[in-house]
Coordinates of C-alpha atoms in Angstrom, one line a residue:
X1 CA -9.7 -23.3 18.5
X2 CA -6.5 -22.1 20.2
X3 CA -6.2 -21.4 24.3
X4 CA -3.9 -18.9 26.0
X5 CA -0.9 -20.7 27.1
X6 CA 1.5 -18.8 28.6
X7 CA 3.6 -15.3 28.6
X8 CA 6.8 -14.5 27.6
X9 CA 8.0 -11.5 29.7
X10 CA 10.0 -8.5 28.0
X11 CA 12.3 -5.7 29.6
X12 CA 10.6 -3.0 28.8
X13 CA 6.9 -2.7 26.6
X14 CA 6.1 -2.0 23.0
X15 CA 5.9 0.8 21.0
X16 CA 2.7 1.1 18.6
X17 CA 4.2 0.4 15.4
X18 CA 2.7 -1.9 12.7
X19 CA 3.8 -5.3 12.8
X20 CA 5.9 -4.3 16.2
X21 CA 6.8 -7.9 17.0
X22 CA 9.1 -10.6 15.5
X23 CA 9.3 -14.3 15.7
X24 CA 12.3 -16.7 14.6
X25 CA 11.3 -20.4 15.2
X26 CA 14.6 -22.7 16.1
X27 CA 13.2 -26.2 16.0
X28 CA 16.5 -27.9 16.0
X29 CA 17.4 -26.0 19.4
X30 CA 13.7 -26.0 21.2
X31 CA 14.0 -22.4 21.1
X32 CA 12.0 -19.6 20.0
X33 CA 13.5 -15.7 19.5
X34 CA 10.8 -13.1 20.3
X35 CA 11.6 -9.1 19.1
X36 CA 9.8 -5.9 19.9
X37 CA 10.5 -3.0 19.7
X38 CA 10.8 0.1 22.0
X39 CA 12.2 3.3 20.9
X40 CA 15.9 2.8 20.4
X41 CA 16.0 -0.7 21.7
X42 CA 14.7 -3.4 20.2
X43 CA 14.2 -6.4 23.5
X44 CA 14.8 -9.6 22.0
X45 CA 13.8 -13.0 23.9
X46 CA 14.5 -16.9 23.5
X47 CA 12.1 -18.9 24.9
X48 CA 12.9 -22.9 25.6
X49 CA 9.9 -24.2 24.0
X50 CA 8.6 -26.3 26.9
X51 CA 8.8 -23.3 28.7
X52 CA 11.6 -24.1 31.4
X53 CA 12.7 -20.2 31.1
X54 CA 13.5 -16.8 28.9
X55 CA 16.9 -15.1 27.5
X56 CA 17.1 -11.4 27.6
X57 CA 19.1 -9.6 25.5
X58 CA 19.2 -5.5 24.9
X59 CA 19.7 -4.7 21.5
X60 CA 20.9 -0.9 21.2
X61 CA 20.6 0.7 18.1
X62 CA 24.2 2.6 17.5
X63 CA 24.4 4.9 14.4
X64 CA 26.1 7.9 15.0
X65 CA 25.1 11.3 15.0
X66 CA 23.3 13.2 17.0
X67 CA 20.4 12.4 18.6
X68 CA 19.1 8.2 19.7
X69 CA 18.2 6.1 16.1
X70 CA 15.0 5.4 16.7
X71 CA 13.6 1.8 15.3
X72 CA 10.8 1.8 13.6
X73 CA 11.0 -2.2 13.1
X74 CA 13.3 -5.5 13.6
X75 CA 12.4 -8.6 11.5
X76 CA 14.4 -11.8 11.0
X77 CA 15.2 -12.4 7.6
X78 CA 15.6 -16.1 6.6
X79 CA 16.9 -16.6 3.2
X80 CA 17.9 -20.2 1.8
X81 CA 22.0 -19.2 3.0
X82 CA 21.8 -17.9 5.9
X83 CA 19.4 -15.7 8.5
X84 CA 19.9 -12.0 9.8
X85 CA 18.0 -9.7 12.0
X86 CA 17.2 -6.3 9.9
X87 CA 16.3 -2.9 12.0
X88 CA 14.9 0.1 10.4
X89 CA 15.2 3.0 12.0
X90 CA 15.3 6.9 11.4
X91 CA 19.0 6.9 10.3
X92 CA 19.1 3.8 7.7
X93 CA 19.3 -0.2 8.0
X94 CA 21.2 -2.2 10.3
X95 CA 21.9 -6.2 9.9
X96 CA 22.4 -8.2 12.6
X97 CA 23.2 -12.2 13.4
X98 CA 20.3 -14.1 13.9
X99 CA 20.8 -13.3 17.9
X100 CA 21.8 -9.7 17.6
X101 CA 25.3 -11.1 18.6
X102 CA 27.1 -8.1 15.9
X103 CA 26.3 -6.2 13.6
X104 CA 27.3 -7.3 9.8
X105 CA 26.2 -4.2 7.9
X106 CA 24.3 -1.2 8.5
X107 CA 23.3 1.3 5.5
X108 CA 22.8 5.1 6.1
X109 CA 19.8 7.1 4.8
X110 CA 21.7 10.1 4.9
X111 CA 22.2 10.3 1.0
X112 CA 18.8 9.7 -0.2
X113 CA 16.4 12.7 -1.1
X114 CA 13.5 14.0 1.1
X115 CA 10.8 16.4 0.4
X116 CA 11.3 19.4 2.6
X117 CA 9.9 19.1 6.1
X118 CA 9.6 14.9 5.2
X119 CA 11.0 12.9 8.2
X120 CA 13.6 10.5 6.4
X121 CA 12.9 6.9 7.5
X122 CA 12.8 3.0 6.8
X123 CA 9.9 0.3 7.3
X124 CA 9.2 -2.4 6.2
X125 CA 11.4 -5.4 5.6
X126 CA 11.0 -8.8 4.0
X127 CA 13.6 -11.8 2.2
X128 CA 13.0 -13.1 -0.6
X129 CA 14.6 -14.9 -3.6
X130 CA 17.6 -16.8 -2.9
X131 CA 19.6 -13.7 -1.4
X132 CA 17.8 -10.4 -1.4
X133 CA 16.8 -8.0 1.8
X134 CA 14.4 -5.4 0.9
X135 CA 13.5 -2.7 3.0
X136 CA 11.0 0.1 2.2
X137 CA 11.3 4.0 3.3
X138 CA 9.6 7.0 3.9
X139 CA 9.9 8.3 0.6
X140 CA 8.5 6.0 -1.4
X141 CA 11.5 3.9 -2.3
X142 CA 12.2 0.3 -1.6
X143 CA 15.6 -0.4 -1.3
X144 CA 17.1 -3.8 -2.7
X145 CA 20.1 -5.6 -0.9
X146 CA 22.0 -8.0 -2.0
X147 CA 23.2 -10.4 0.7
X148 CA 26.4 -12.9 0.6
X149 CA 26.0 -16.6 1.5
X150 CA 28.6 -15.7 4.5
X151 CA 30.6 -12.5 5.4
X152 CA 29.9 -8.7 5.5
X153 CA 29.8 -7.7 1.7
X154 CA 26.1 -6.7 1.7
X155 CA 25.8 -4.5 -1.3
X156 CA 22.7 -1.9 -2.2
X157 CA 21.9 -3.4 -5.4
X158 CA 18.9 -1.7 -6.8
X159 CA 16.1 0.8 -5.8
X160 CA 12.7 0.5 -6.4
X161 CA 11.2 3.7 -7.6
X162 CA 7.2 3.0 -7.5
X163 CA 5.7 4.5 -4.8
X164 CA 5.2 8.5 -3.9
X165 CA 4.5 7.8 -0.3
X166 CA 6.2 5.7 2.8
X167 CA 6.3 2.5 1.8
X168 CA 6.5 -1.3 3.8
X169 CA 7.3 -4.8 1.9
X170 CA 6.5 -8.5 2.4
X171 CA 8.4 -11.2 0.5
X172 CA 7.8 -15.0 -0.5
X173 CA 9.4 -16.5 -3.7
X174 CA 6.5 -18.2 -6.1
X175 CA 5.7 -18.4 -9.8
X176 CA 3.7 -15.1 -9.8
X177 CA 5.4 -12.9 -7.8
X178 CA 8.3 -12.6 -5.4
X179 CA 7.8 -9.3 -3.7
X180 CA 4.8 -7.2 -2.5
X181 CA 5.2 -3.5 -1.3
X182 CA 2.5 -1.0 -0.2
X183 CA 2.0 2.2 1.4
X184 CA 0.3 5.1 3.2
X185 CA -1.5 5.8 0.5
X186 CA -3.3 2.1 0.2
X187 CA -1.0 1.5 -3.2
X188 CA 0.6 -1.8 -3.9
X189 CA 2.9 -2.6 -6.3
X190 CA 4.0 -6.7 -7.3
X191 CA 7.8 -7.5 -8.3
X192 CA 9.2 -10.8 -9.3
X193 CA 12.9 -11.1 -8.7
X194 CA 15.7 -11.9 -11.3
X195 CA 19.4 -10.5 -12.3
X196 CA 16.5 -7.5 -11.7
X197 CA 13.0 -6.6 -10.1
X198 CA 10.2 -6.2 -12.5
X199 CA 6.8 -4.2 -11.6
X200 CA 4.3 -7.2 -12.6
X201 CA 1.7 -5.1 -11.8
X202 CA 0.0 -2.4 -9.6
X203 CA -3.2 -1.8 -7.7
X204 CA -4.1 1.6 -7.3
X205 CA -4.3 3.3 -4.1
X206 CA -7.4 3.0 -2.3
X207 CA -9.8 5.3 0.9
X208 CA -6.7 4.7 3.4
X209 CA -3.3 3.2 4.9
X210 CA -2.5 -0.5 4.2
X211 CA -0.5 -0.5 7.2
X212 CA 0.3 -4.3 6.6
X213 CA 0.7 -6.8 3.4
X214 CA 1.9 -10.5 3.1
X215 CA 2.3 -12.6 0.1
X216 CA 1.6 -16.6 0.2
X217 CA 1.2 -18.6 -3.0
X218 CA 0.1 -15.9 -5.6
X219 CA -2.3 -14.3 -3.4
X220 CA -2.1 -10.8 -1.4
X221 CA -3.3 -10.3 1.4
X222 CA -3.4 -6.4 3.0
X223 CA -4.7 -5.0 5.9
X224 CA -5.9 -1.7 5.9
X225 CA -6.7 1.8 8.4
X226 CA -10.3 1.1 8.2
X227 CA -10.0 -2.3 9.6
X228 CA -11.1 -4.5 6.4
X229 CA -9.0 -7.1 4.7
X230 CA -8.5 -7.4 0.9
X231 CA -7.5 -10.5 -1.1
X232 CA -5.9 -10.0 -4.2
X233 CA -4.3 -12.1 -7.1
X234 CA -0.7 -11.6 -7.1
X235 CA -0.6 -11.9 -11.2
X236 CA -2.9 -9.4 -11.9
X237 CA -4.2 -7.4 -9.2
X238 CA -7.7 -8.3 -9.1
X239 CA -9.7 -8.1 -6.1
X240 CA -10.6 -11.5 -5.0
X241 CA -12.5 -11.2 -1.1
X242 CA -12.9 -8.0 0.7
X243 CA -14.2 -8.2 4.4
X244 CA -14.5 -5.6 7.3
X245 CA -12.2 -7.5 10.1
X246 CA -11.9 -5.1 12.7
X247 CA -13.4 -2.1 14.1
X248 CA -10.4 -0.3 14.0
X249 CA -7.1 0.0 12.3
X250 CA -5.1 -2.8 11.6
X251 CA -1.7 -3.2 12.8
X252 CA 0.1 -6.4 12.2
X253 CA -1.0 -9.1 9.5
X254 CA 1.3 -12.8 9.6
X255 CA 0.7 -15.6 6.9
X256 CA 1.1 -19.6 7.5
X257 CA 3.2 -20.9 4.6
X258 CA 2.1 -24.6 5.1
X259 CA -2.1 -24.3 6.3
X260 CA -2.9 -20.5 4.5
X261 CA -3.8 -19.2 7.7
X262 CA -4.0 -15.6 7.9
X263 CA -3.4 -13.9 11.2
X264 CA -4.7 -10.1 12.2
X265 CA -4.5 -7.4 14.8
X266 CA -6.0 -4.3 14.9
X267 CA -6.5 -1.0 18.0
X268 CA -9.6 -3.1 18.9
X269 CA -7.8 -5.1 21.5
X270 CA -8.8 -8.6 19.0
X271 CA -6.5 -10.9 17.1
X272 CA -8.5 -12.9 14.4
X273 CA -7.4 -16.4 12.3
X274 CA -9.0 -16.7 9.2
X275 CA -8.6 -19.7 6.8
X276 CA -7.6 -19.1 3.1
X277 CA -8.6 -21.6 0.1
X278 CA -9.0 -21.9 -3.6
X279 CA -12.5 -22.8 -4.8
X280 CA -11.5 -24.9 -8.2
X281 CA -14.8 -25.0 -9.1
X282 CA -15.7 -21.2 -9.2
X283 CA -12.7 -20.3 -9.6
X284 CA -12.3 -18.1 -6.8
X285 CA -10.2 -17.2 -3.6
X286 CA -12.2 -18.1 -0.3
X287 CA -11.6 -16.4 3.1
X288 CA -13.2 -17.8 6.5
X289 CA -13.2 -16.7 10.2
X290 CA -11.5 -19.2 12.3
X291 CA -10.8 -17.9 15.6
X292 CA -10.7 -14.9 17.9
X293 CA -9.1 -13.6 21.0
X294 CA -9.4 -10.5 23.2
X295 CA -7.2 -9.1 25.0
X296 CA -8.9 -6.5 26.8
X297 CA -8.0 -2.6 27.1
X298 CA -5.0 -3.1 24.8
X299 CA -4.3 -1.9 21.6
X300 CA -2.7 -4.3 19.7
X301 CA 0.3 -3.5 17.4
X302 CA 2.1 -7.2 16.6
X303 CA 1.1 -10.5 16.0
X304 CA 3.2 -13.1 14.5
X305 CA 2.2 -17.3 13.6
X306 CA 5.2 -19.6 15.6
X307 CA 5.4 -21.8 12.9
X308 CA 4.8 -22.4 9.4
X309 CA 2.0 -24.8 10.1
X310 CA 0.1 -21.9 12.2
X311 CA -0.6 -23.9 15.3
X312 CA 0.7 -21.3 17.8
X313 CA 0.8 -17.5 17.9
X314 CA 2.4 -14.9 19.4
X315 CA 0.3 -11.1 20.1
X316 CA 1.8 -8.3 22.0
X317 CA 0.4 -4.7 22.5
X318 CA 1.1 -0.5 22.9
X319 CA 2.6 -0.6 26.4
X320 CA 2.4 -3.7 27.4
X321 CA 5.1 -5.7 29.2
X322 CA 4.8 -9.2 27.7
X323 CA 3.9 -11.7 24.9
X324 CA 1.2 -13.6 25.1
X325 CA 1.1 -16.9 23.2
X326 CA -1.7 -18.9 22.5
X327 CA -1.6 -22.5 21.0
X328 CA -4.2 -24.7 19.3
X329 CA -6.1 -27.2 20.9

């Protein structure tokens, strides 16, 4: 069972965007950094983890050109090295220090191809391996970068040319696979990572959007526009649990690494944990409903675990002003 603690105020609200809310636990320092985004801002909090007060911080997206760079998402990035803060936006990729202190790199979408009338833009972003960024785009290709221990020589390092519509990525290194991208057309594709990513194998597309996708110990999990959940195996693609989780479309998926807990939010105004297992005796992937929380006349568009054990989480919604958290009891 978990119980609504507390809220964690923002200066402004959030956009409805999928997975339109970030979290960066800092154990060491008893903080917690919040990030949602709104328009071309993205308001990022730090949150004393007893609760004694909040940091506010402005993040203004600067790229040049005419017209504001609107974000389409901020995620933190933890690699083994080191830990950046990646925007997407409708002019390209900017990198960040973990507390949006500078800017390290920022990559332009100006040279890549666009069907005519296409609006040219990123989403999507996860780590993964020892020192990769990927970050997917609106026409289909996931772009690869390749990011130094320390410094600012953050090189594009490969494309990934699989998908014919706007794709999004989740990330976690295992012995199956290493990367997972989808997009609007309900395709996903499975890399692992090397001197160069591999297509291990791909599941077709399917009725509608998987608007959110997160990898955890050889198993996929994807969320999709008609509210249902699909478990597959990471090695091969196979469709391992399938269950209708919401009434409406779902916006933000977040994984546990250390208890398989699989979070979900959806337009419905509820935010479900579900429990993930392997059955050794059938062979099989297991899904179970854990908990749910409503919060009421909101349309939900992030939800993020704040911690690896899945203990507390963190849920914010289209125009709303705050995150809530809720905590385990």
């Amino acid at each position: 069972m978990y119980r609504r603690e507390r809220s964690v105020p923002l200066r402004g609200s959030s956009l409805a965007l999928y997975n339109n809310l970030a979290v960066l636990p800092l154990p060491a320092k008893r903080l917690t950094y919040f990030a949602s985004v709104h328009g071309a801002s993205v308001g990022l909090v730090s949150a004393a983890a007893d609760g004694a007060g909040c940091a506010h911080r402005q993040l203004q997206a600067r790229e040049g050109g005419l017209g504001p760079p609107i974000v389409t998402q901020a995620a933190w990035c933890a690699l083994p090295s080191r830990t950046l803060l990646v925007l997407a936006s409708w002019k390209g990729i900017q990198m960040y220090e973990p507390d949006g202190s500078a800017m390290v790199y920022w990559h332009a979408l100006d040279g890549m191809e666009a069907s005519a009338g296409m609006l040219l833009f990123a989403r999507g972003i996860a780590g993964t391996g020892l020192h990769f960024v990927c970050v997917g785009t609106s026409t289909g290709s996931v772009l690869v970068f390749d990011v130094p221990a320390k410094g600012t020589n953050i090189t594009l390092s490969e494309v990934l040319e699989q998908h014919s519509a706007p794709s999004r990525t989740s990330a976690q290194s295992s012995v199956t696979a290493d990367l997972v991208t989808a997009d609007d057309s309900g395709a996903l594709c499975v890399w692992g990572s090397g001197e160069t990513f591999r297509l291990i194998t791909k599941i077709p597309a399917a009725d509608c959007t998987c608007s959110s996708v997160k990898l955890w110990n050889g198993v996929i999990a994807a969320g999709y526009g008609n509210g249902q959940i699909c478990l597959y195996e990471a090695a091969h693609g196979i469709l391992r649990a399938q269950v209708s989780a919401h009434a409406r479309w779902i916006y933000a998926l977040d994984l546990a690494p250390l208890s398989g807990k699989l979070l979900s939010a959806a337009e419905d105004s509820f935010v479900r944990v579900w429990g993930l297992s392997h059955n050794a005796d059938t062979d099989s992937l297991e899904i179970t409903h854990c908990h749910t929380e409503c919060v009421t006349d909101t349309q939900l568009c992030g939800a993020r675990f704040c911690n690896p054990e899945g203990t507390a989480f963190a849920v914010t919604g289209f125009e709303l002003n705050e995150i809530i958290l809720y905590h385990q009891v």
